[in-house]
CSV table of C-alpha atoms in Angstrom, one decimal:
chain,number,residue,atom,x,y,z
B,173,MET,CA,-44.5,-190.2,-36.8
B,174,VAL,CA,-43.2,-187.6,-39.2
B,175,GLN,CA,-41.6,-184.5,-37.6
B,176,SER,CA,-42.9,-181.3,-39.1
B,177,LYS,CA,-39.6,-179.5,-39.1
B,178,VAL,CA,-37.4,-179.8,-42.2
B,179,PHE,CA,-33.7,-179.5,-41.2
B,180,ASP,CA,-31.1,-178.1,-43.5
B,181,THR,CA,-28.9,-181.2,-42.7
B,182,ILE,CA,-29.4,-184.4,-40.8
B,183,ILE,CA,-26.2,-186.0,-39.6
B,184,LEU,CA,-26.0,-189.7,-38.9
B,185,GLY,CA,-23.5,-190.4,-36.1
B,186,ALA,CA,-22.2,-188.4,-33.2
B,187,GLY,CA,-18.6,-189.4,-33.4
B,188,TRP,CA,-15.7,-186.9,-34.3
B,189,SER,CA,-16.8,-186.5,-37.9
B,190,GLY,CA,-20.5,-186.0,-37.2
B,191,CYS,CA,-19.8,-183.6,-34.3
B,192,ILE,CA,-17.4,-181.5,-36.4
B,193,ALA,CA,-19.9,-181.4,-39.3
B,194,ALA,CA,-22.6,-180.2,-36.9
B,195,ARG,CA,-20.2,-177.5,-35.4
B,196,GLU,CA,-19.3,-176.2,-38.9
B,197,LEU,CA,-22.8,-176.1,-40.2
B,198,THR,CA,-24.4,-174.5,-37.2
B,199,SER,CA,-21.6,-171.8,-37.1
B,200,ARG,CA,-22.9,-170.8,-40.6
B,201,GLY,CA,-26.5,-170.6,-39.5
B,202,HIS,CA,-27.8,-174.0,-40.8
B,203,SER,CA,-30.3,-176.0,-38.9
B,204,VAL,CA,-28.9,-179.4,-37.9
B,205,LEU,CA,-30.2,-182.7,-36.4
B,206,VAL,CA,-27.7,-185.3,-35.2
B,207,LEU,CA,-29.0,-188.9,-34.9
B,208,GLU,CA,-26.9,-191.3,-32.8
B,209,ALA,CA,-27.6,-195.0,-32.4
B,210,ARG,CA,-25.8,-195.3,-29.1
B,211,ASP,CA,-26.7,-193.8,-25.8
B,212,ARG,CA,-23.7,-191.6,-25.7
B,213,ILE,CA,-21.7,-189.1,-27.7
B,214,GLY,CA,-18.2,-189.8,-29.0
B,215,GLY,CA,-18.2,-192.8,-31.4
B,216,ARG,CA,-15.0,-194.6,-31.0
B,217,ALA,CA,-13.7,-191.9,-28.6
B,218,ARG,CA,-14.3,-193.4,-25.2
B,219,THR,CA,-12.4,-192.3,-22.1
B,220,TRP,CA,-12.2,-194.5,-19.0
B,221,ILE,CA,-12.1,-192.4,-15.8
B,222,LYS,CA,-11.3,-193.5,-12.3
B,223,SER,CA,-11.0,-191.4,-9.2
B,224,VAL,CA,-7.5,-191.7,-7.6
B,225,ASN,CA,-9.1,-191.6,-4.2
B,226,SER,CA,-10.9,-194.8,-4.8
B,227,LEU,CA,-7.7,-196.7,-5.5
B,228,SER,CA,-5.7,-198.0,-2.6
B,229,ALA,CA,-2.1,-197.1,-2.7
B,230,SER,CA,-1.1,-198.7,0.6
B,231,ASP,CA,0.9,-201.4,-1.2
B,232,ASP,CA,3.0,-198.9,-3.1
B,233,PRO,CA,6.3,-198.4,-1.2
B,234,ASN,CA,6.9,-195.2,-3.0
B,235,ALA,CA,3.5,-193.6,-2.6
B,236,THR,CA,3.3,-190.0,-1.5
B,237,ALA,CA,0.5,-187.6,-0.8
B,238,GLU,CA,1.1,-185.9,-4.1
B,239,ARG,CA,0.8,-189.2,-6.0
B,240,ARG,CA,-2.5,-189.9,-4.2
B,241,GLY,CA,-3.9,-186.5,-5.2
B,242,ASP,CA,-7.4,-185.7,-6.4
B,243,ASP,CA,-6.7,-185.8,-10.1
B,244,ASP,CA,-8.7,-188.5,-11.8
B,245,ILE,CA,-7.0,-191.2,-13.9
B,246,LYS,CA,-8.1,-190.9,-17.5
B,247,VAL,CA,-7.3,-193.4,-20.2
B,248,ASP,CA,-8.6,-193.3,-23.8
B,249,LEU,CA,-9.9,-196.7,-24.8
B,250,GLY,CA,-10.5,-195.6,-28.4
B,251,CYS,CA,-8.8,-192.9,-30.4
B,252,SER,CA,-6.1,-191.2,-28.3
B,253,TRP,CA,-4.0,-188.7,-30.2
B,254,ILE,CA,-4.2,-185.6,-32.4
B,255,HIS,CA,-1.7,-186.7,-35.0
B,256,GLY,CA,0.5,-184.1,-36.6
B,257,TYR,CA,-0.2,-181.7,-33.8
B,258,ASN,CA,2.7,-179.4,-34.7
B,259,GLU,CA,2.4,-180.1,-38.4
B,260,GLY,CA,-0.8,-178.4,-39.2
B,261,ASN,CA,-3.6,-180.6,-38.0
B,262,PRO,CA,-6.7,-178.4,-37.7
B,263,ALA,CA,-7.9,-180.4,-34.7
B,264,ARG,CA,-5.2,-178.5,-32.7
B,265,GLU,CA,-6.9,-175.1,-33.3
B,266,ILE,CA,-10.3,-176.7,-32.5
B,267,ALA,CA,-9.0,-178.0,-29.2
B,268,ARG,CA,-7.5,-174.6,-28.4
B,269,GLN,CA,-10.8,-172.8,-29.1
B,270,LEU,CA,-12.6,-175.2,-26.8
B,271,ASN,CA,-10.0,-174.6,-24.0
B,272,VAL,CA,-8.8,-178.2,-23.9
B,273,THR,CA,-5.5,-176.9,-22.6
B,274,ARG,CA,-2.8,-177.7,-20.1
B,275,ASP,CA,0.3,-175.7,-20.9
B,276,SER,CA,0.9,-172.1,-19.9
B,277,ASP,CA,1.3,-171.0,-23.5
B,278,GLN,CA,-2.3,-172.2,-24.2
B,279,GLN,CA,-1.2,-175.1,-26.4
B,280,ALA,CA,-4.3,-177.3,-26.8
B,281,THR,CA,-3.9,-180.7,-25.4
B,282,HIS,CA,-0.9,-182.4,-23.7
B,283,LEU,CA,2.3,-183.1,-25.6
B,284,PRO,CA,4.0,-186.1,-23.9
B,285,LYS,CA,7.6,-185.6,-22.9
B,286,THR,CA,10.3,-187.3,-25.0
B,287,VAL,CA,10.9,-190.9,-23.8
B,288,THR,CA,12.8,-193.8,-25.2
B,289,SER,CA,11.4,-197.1,-26.4
B,290,LEU,CA,13.1,-200.4,-25.9
B,291,ILE,CA,12.8,-203.1,-28.5
B,292,TYR,CA,13.7,-206.6,-27.5
B,293,GLY,CA,15.0,-209.1,-30.0
B,294,PRO,CA,15.9,-212.8,-29.4
B,295,ASP,CA,19.1,-211.8,-27.6
B,296,GLY,CA,17.7,-209.0,-25.5
B,297,PRO,CA,17.3,-205.3,-26.0
B,298,LEU,CA,18.4,-203.9,-29.3
B,299,SER,CA,20.9,-201.0,-29.2
B,300,SER,CA,19.9,-197.6,-30.6
B,301,THR,CA,22.2,-198.1,-33.6
B,302,GLN,CA,20.5,-201.4,-34.3
B,303,VAL,CA,17.1,-199.9,-34.1
B,304,ALA,CA,18.2,-197.0,-36.4
B,305,SER,CA,19.6,-199.4,-38.9
B,306,LEU,CA,16.4,-201.5,-38.9
B,307,SER,CA,14.3,-198.3,-39.3
B,308,LYS,CA,16.4,-197.2,-42.3
B,309,SER,CA,16.1,-200.5,-44.0
B,310,LEU,CA,12.3,-200.7,-43.4
B,311,SER,CA,12.0,-197.1,-44.8
B,312,ARG,CA,14.0,-198.0,-47.9
B,313,ALA,CA,11.8,-201.1,-48.5
B,314,GLN,CA,8.6,-199.0,-48.2
B,315,VAL,CA,9.9,-196.4,-50.6
B,316,SER,CA,11.1,-198.9,-53.1
B,317,PHE,CA,7.6,-200.2,-53.8
B,318,LYS,CA,5.6,-197.1,-53.1
B,319,THR,CA,5.1,-196.4,-56.8
B,320,PRO,CA,5.6,-199.7,-58.6
B,321,TYR,CA,5.0,-199.8,-62.3
B,322,PRO,CA,2.9,-201.4,-63.5
B,323,PRO,CA,0.9,-201.2,-60.3
B,324,PRO,CA,0.2,-204.6,-58.7
B,325,PRO,CA,-3.4,-205.9,-58.3
B,326,PRO,CA,-5.0,-204.9,-55.1
B,327,SER,CA,-4.9,-208.5,-53.9
B,328,VAL,CA,-1.1,-208.6,-53.8
B,329,SER,CA,-0.1,-208.3,-50.1
B,330,LEU,CA,2.3,-205.9,-48.5
B,331,ALA,CA,4.1,-208.9,-46.9
B,332,SER,CA,4.9,-210.3,-50.3
B,333,ALA,CA,7.0,-207.2,-51.2
B,334,LEU,CA,8.5,-206.6,-47.7
B,335,PHE,CA,9.7,-210.2,-47.2
B,336,ALA,CA,10.8,-210.9,-50.8
B,337,PRO,CA,14.4,-212.3,-51.0
B,338,ASP,CA,15.7,-209.1,-52.6
B,339,SER,CA,13.8,-206.7,-50.4
B,340,PRO,CA,15.8,-203.7,-49.1
B,341,LEU,CA,14.4,-204.7,-45.7
B,342,PHE,CA,17.2,-207.2,-45.3
B,343,ASN,CA,20.0,-204.9,-46.4
B,344,ILE,CA,21.3,-203.7,-43.0
B,345,SER,CA,23.4,-200.6,-43.1
B,346,SER,CA,27.1,-201.1,-43.0
B,347,ASN,CA,27.3,-198.2,-40.6
B,348,CYS,CA,25.8,-200.3,-37.9
B,349,THR,CA,28.7,-201.5,-35.8
B,350,ASP,CA,26.7,-204.2,-34.1
B,351,SER,CA,24.7,-205.6,-37.0
B,352,SER,CA,25.9,-209.2,-36.4
B,353,SER,CA,22.8,-210.0,-34.4
B,354,ILE,CA,20.4,-208.5,-36.9
B,355,ASN,CA,19.3,-211.4,-39.1
B,356,ARG,CA,16.4,-212.0,-41.4
B,357,GLU,CA,14.3,-213.1,-38.4
B,358,VAL,CA,14.9,-209.8,-36.5
B,359,SER,CA,14.3,-207.7,-39.6
B,360,THR,CA,11.0,-209.5,-40.3
B,361,GLY,CA,9.9,-209.1,-36.7
B,362,PHE,CA,10.7,-205.4,-36.8
B,363,ALA,CA,8.7,-204.9,-40.0
B,364,ARG,CA,5.7,-206.6,-38.3
B,365,THR,CA,5.5,-203.7,-35.9
B,366,LEU,CA,3.7,-202.0,-38.8
B,367,GLU,CA,0.8,-204.4,-37.9
B,368,ILE,CA,0.2,-202.4,-34.7
B,369,PRO,CA,-1.3,-199.3,-36.3
B,370,LEU,CA,-2.8,-201.2,-39.2
B,371,GLY,CA,-4.7,-203.6,-37.0
B,372,LEU,CA,-4.1,-206.5,-39.3
B,373,LYS,CA,-1.4,-208.9,-40.6
B,374,LEU,CA,0.8,-207.7,-43.4
B,375,GLU,CA,-0.4,-210.6,-45.4
B,376,GLN,CA,-3.8,-209.0,-45.3
B,377,ALA,CA,-2.7,-205.5,-46.3
B,378,SER,CA,-2.7,-204.4,-49.9
B,379,LEU,CA,0.6,-203.5,-51.4
B,380,ARG,CA,-1.0,-201.3,-54.0
B,381,TRP,CA,-2.7,-199.1,-51.4
B,382,SER,CA,0.0,-199.2,-48.8
B,383,GLY,CA,0.8,-195.7,-47.6
B,384,TRP,CA,-1.8,-193.9,-49.7
B,385,GLU,CA,-3.0,-192.0,-46.7
B,386,SER,CA,0.4,-190.4,-46.1
B,387,THR,CA,-0.4,-187.9,-48.8
B,388,THR,CA,-3.4,-186.5,-47.0
B,389,SER,CA,-3.0,-187.5,-43.3
B,390,PHE,CA,-1.0,-185.6,-40.6
B,391,SER,CA,2.0,-187.2,-39.0
B,392,GLY,CA,4.9,-186.2,-36.8
B,393,SER,CA,4.1,-185.0,-33.3
B,394,ASP,CA,1.2,-186.5,-31.3
B,395,ALA,CA,-0.8,-184.8,-28.6
B,396,ALA,CA,-3.5,-186.1,-26.2
B,397,PRO,CA,-6.5,-183.9,-25.5
B,398,GLU,CA,-6.5,-182.9,-21.9
B,399,GLY,CA,-9.2,-184.8,-20.1
B,400,GLY,CA,-9.4,-187.5,-22.8
B,401,TYR,CA,-10.6,-187.5,-26.5
B,402,GLU,CA,-14.2,-188.2,-25.5
B,403,ALA,CA,-14.3,-184.9,-23.6
B,404,LEU,CA,-13.0,-183.1,-26.7
B,405,VAL,CA,-15.7,-184.6,-29.0
B,406,ILE,CA,-18.4,-183.8,-26.4
B,407,LYS,CA,-17.3,-180.2,-26.3
B,408,VAL,CA,-17.4,-179.9,-30.0
B,409,LEU,CA,-21.0,-181.1,-30.1
B,410,ASP,CA,-21.9,-178.8,-27.1
B,411,GLN,CA,-20.7,-175.9,-29.1
B,412,ALA,CA,-23.0,-177.0,-32.0
B,413,GLN,CA,-25.9,-177.4,-29.6
B,414,GLY,CA,-25.3,-173.9,-28.3
B,415,LYS,CA,-25.9,-172.7,-31.8
B,416,GLY,CA,-29.1,-174.6,-32.3
B,417,ALA,CA,-28.2,-178.2,-33.2
B,418,GLU,CA,-30.6,-180.9,-32.0
B,419,VAL,CA,-29.3,-184.3,-30.9
B,420,LYS,CA,-31.2,-187.5,-30.5
B,421,LEU,CA,-29.5,-190.5,-28.9
B,422,ARG,CA,-30.7,-194.2,-29.2
B,423,SER,CA,-31.9,-193.4,-32.7
B,424,ILE,CA,-31.1,-196.3,-34.9
B,425,VAL,CA,-31.7,-195.4,-38.5
B,426,ASN,CA,-33.7,-197.8,-40.6
B,427,GLY,CA,-33.4,-196.1,-44.0
B,428,ILE,CA,-32.7,-193.0,-46.0
B,429,ASN,CA,-35.1,-192.1,-48.8
B,430,ARG,CA,-35.3,-189.3,-51.3
B,431,LYS,CA,-37.9,-189.0,-54.0
B,432,ASP,CA,-37.2,-186.7,-57.0
B,433,ASN,CA,-36.2,-183.3,-55.7
B,434,GLU,CA,-38.1,-183.6,-52.4
B,435,ALA,CA,-36.5,-183.5,-48.9
B,436,VAL,CA,-34.6,-186.5,-47.7
B,437,THR,CA,-36.6,-188.7,-45.2
B,438,VAL,CA,-34.6,-190.5,-42.5
B,439,THR,CA,-36.6,-193.3,-40.7
B,440,THR,CA,-35.6,-194.7,-37.3
B,441,GLN,CA,-36.2,-198.1,-35.9
B,442,ASP,CA,-38.8,-196.6,-33.5
B,443,GLY,CA,-40.8,-195.4,-36.5
B,444,GLU,CA,-39.9,-191.7,-36.3
B,445,LYS,CA,-39.3,-189.9,-39.5
B,446,PHE,CA,-37.2,-186.8,-39.9
B,447,GLU,CA,-36.8,-184.6,-43.0
B,448,GLY,CA,-33.8,-182.7,-44.2
B,449,LYS,CA,-32.7,-180.9,-47.3
B,450,THR,CA,-29.4,-182.9,-47.1
B,451,VAL,CA,-28.0,-185.9,-45.1
B,452,ILE,CA,-24.4,-186.5,-44.0
B,453,CYS,CA,-23.7,-190.1,-43.2
B,454,THR,CA,-20.8,-190.7,-40.9
B,455,ILE,CA,-21.6,-194.3,-40.2
B,456,PRO,CA,-18.3,-196.3,-39.7
B,457,LEU,CA,-17.2,-198.3,-42.6
B,458,GLY,CA,-17.3,-201.6,-40.7
B,459,VAL,CA,-21.0,-201.0,-39.8
B,460,LEU,CA,-21.9,-199.5,-43.2
B,461,LYS,CA,-20.7,-202.8,-44.9
B,462,THR,CA,-23.5,-204.7,-43.2
B,463,ALA,CA,-26.3,-202.4,-44.4
B,464,GLN,CA,-29.0,-203.8,-46.6
B,465,ALA,CA,-29.1,-202.7,-50.2
B,466,SER,CA,-32.4,-200.8,-49.5
B,467,PHE,CA,-30.8,-198.7,-46.7
B,468,PHE,CA,-30.2,-196.0,-49.3
B,469,ASN,CA,-33.0,-195.2,-51.7
B,470,PRO,CA,-32.1,-194.4,-54.3
B,471,PRO,CA,-29.1,-196.7,-54.0
B,472,LEU,CA,-25.6,-195.4,-53.8
B,473,SER,CA,-23.6,-195.4,-57.1
B,474,GLY,CA,-22.1,-198.6,-58.3
B,475,GLN,CA,-18.6,-197.2,-57.7
B,476,MET,CA,-19.4,-196.2,-54.2
B,477,GLN,CA,-20.9,-199.6,-53.4
B,478,GLN,CA,-17.9,-201.3,-54.8
B,479,THR,CA,-15.6,-199.1,-52.7
B,480,ILE,CA,-17.5,-199.9,-49.5
B,481,ALA,CA,-17.4,-203.6,-50.3
B,482,GLY,CA,-13.7,-203.7,-51.2
B,483,THR,CA,-12.4,-201.5,-48.4
B,484,HIS,CA,-11.7,-203.1,-45.0
B,485,VAL,CA,-10.8,-201.9,-41.5
B,486,GLY,CA,-8.3,-203.5,-39.1
B,487,VAL,CA,-8.9,-204.4,-35.5
B,488,LEU,CA,-6.8,-203.0,-32.8
B,489,GLU,CA,-7.5,-204.2,-29.2
B,490,LYS,CA,-6.6,-202.2,-26.1
B,491,LEU,CA,-6.2,-204.0,-22.8
B,492,LEU,CA,-6.2,-201.7,-19.7
B,493,LEU,CA,-4.3,-202.9,-16.6
B,494,HIS,CA,-3.8,-200.8,-13.5
B,495,TYR,CA,-0.7,-201.1,-11.3
B,496,LEU,CA,-0.3,-199.2,-8.1
B,497,PHE,CA,3.2,-198.1,-9.2
B,498,ALA,CA,5.4,-198.4,-12.2
B,499,TRP,CA,7.5,-201.5,-11.4
B,500,TRP,CA,9.2,-202.0,-14.8
B,501,PRO,CA,12.8,-200.8,-15.4
B,502,ASP,CA,13.5,-197.2,-16.2
B,503,ALA,CA,9.9,-196.3,-16.0
B,504,SER,CA,10.6,-192.5,-15.9
B,505,THR,CA,12.5,-192.5,-19.2
B,506,THR,CA,11.2,-195.6,-21.1
B,507,GLY,CA,7.8,-195.1,-22.7
B,508,SER,CA,7.3,-198.5,-24.3
B,509,TYR,CA,8.6,-202.0,-24.6
B,510,ILE,CA,8.2,-203.9,-27.8
B,511,PHE,CA,8.9,-207.6,-28.0
B,512,LEU,CA,9.6,-208.9,-31.5
B,513,PRO,CA,8.3,-212.3,-32.5
B,514,THR,CA,10.9,-215.0,-32.4
B,515,THR,CA,9.1,-217.7,-34.3
B,516,THR,CA,7.7,-218.2,-37.8
B,517,THR,CA,4.7,-219.9,-36.3
B,518,LEU,CA,2.2,-217.0,-36.3
B,519,PRO,CA,-0.6,-216.8,-33.7
B,520,THR,CA,-4.1,-217.5,-35.0
B,521,ALA,CA,-7.5,-216.4,-33.8
B,522,SER,CA,-7.7,-219.6,-31.7
B,523,SER,CA,-4.2,-219.2,-30.1
B,524,THR,CA,-4.1,-219.2,-26.3
B,525,LEU,CA,-2.3,-216.5,-24.4
B,526,GLU,CA,0.5,-218.9,-23.6
B,527,GLU,CA,1.0,-219.7,-27.3
B,528,ILE,CA,1.0,-216.0,-28.2
B,529,PHE,CA,3.6,-215.2,-25.5
B,530,ALA,CA,5.6,-218.2,-26.6
B,531,ALA,CA,6.0,-216.7,-30.0
B,532,SER,CA,7.4,-213.5,-28.6
B,533,THR,CA,10.9,-212.5,-27.3
B,534,HIS,CA,12.1,-214.5,-24.4
B,535,LEU,CA,10.3,-212.9,-21.4
B,536,PRO,CA,12.9,-214.4,-18.9
B,537,ARG,CA,15.3,-211.8,-20.2
B,538,PHE,CA,12.9,-209.0,-19.2
B,539,SER,CA,12.1,-210.6,-15.8
B,540,SER,CA,15.8,-211.0,-15.1
B,541,ILE,CA,16.0,-207.2,-14.9
B,542,ILE,CA,13.0,-206.9,-12.5
B,543,PRO,CA,12.1,-210.3,-11.1
B,544,LEU,CA,8.4,-211.0,-11.8
B,545,LYS,CA,7.9,-211.9,-8.1
B,546,GLN,CA,8.7,-208.2,-7.3
B,547,SER,CA,6.1,-206.9,-9.7
B,548,PRO,CA,2.6,-206.3,-8.3
B,549,LYS,CA,-0.4,-208.1,-9.7
B,550,PRO,CA,-2.4,-205.9,-12.1
B,551,THR,CA,-6.1,-205.2,-11.6
B,552,MET,CA,-8.7,-205.2,-14.4
B,553,PRO,CA,-10.7,-202.0,-13.9
B,554,SER,CA,-14.2,-203.2,-13.1
B,555,SER,CA,-15.8,-200.0,-14.4
B,556,SER,CA,-13.9,-200.1,-17.8
B,557,PRO,CA,-16.5,-199.8,-20.6
B,558,VAL,CA,-16.5,-202.1,-23.5
B,559,LEU,CA,-16.6,-200.5,-26.9
B,560,ASN,CA,-19.1,-202.9,-28.5
B,561,PRO,CA,-19.6,-202.2,-32.2
B,562,CYS,CA,-23.0,-200.8,-33.1
B,563,ARG,CA,-24.0,-203.3,-35.7
B,564,LEU,CA,-26.8,-202.9,-38.2
B,565,PRO,CA,-29.5,-205.5,-37.5
B,566,ARG,CA,-30.1,-208.4,-39.8
B,567,PRO,CA,-32.2,-208.0,-42.9
B,568,SER,CA,-35.3,-209.1,-41.0
B,569,GLN,CA,-34.8,-206.2,-38.6
B,570,ALA,CA,-34.4,-202.4,-38.9
B,571,THR,CA,-31.0,-201.0,-39.7
B,572,GLY,CA,-29.1,-198.1,-38.2
B,573,PRO,CA,-25.8,-196.3,-37.7
């Protein structure tokens, strides 16, 4: 069934990019239709919410009425931060306009208080001077091959440069008074912390394109939207809908077609057809890579197709555990604990949890501070949603965002 209305723009996807596009276009008087394959708004922004009142705190020896208040627990399972919050990220102003505020000075979102991070090596926690020295060495290594000439092929890995015998990574600063325990193993493990934001092994990261995003992305201070990132995305789309944007969920797109100078026709799996003067596709790269060649008609340019095929995304898993109280040491001042690997035998996709933990820093050193028998057992939130990828169906089926 072909809809009679011709929209100025049809947007595929109701994640952050799609919702922002809808907001900007409707604010300028354009008619917009947003098609989302899932049954919800937000894309990879998904916030788990649990009422504090539904959680028993009777086992917490330090529980107080204040700690058992009415505020819900909100944890972002997908994207969590507005990066470069104080460094010019326009998302800050958007959050402020939408009243996603917490502070008295109307700063949009919540800036976490400054906390320390503990990094454990084979011999226990590293000192602040050791961490500073490792950080400087890693930075020097990254700078040294940031603009190599001639540029290496894209297939050359970041690991091959970082872990080369003459890499600056292994030149520990002479100013570090306790550098005796920093050996090649510790430096290598520290460098592998880069794999956390990348979502892949350094052996899979391209040296040639390493750090390219630093010229266009925001970095520095990070802020979390009050109420969760999903709430921020929803408010953005609500504003667009308030100015006339139409939104259809569970609309899996089957194809995008344009003939000559006619309007673009977007067809869904259910057989609906929508027409627009233009189309903005915000389908995630990982999903877009599975699309049939006929998804776009006429086809995308050869250069665009090559870029899609040759660009990959990492995988970063989040595991949410709930404890009735913070049992780990210095919980009020320590924001994270990082355990560096202590073996050259890298975990694989088939490794068991025991094998993965065995490759990390000796956990008995951590448990010696707070005996494990004193720590409460965690619970797996039963209502925690799973962020299943929205995959394009196989060639025999319809395709969609």
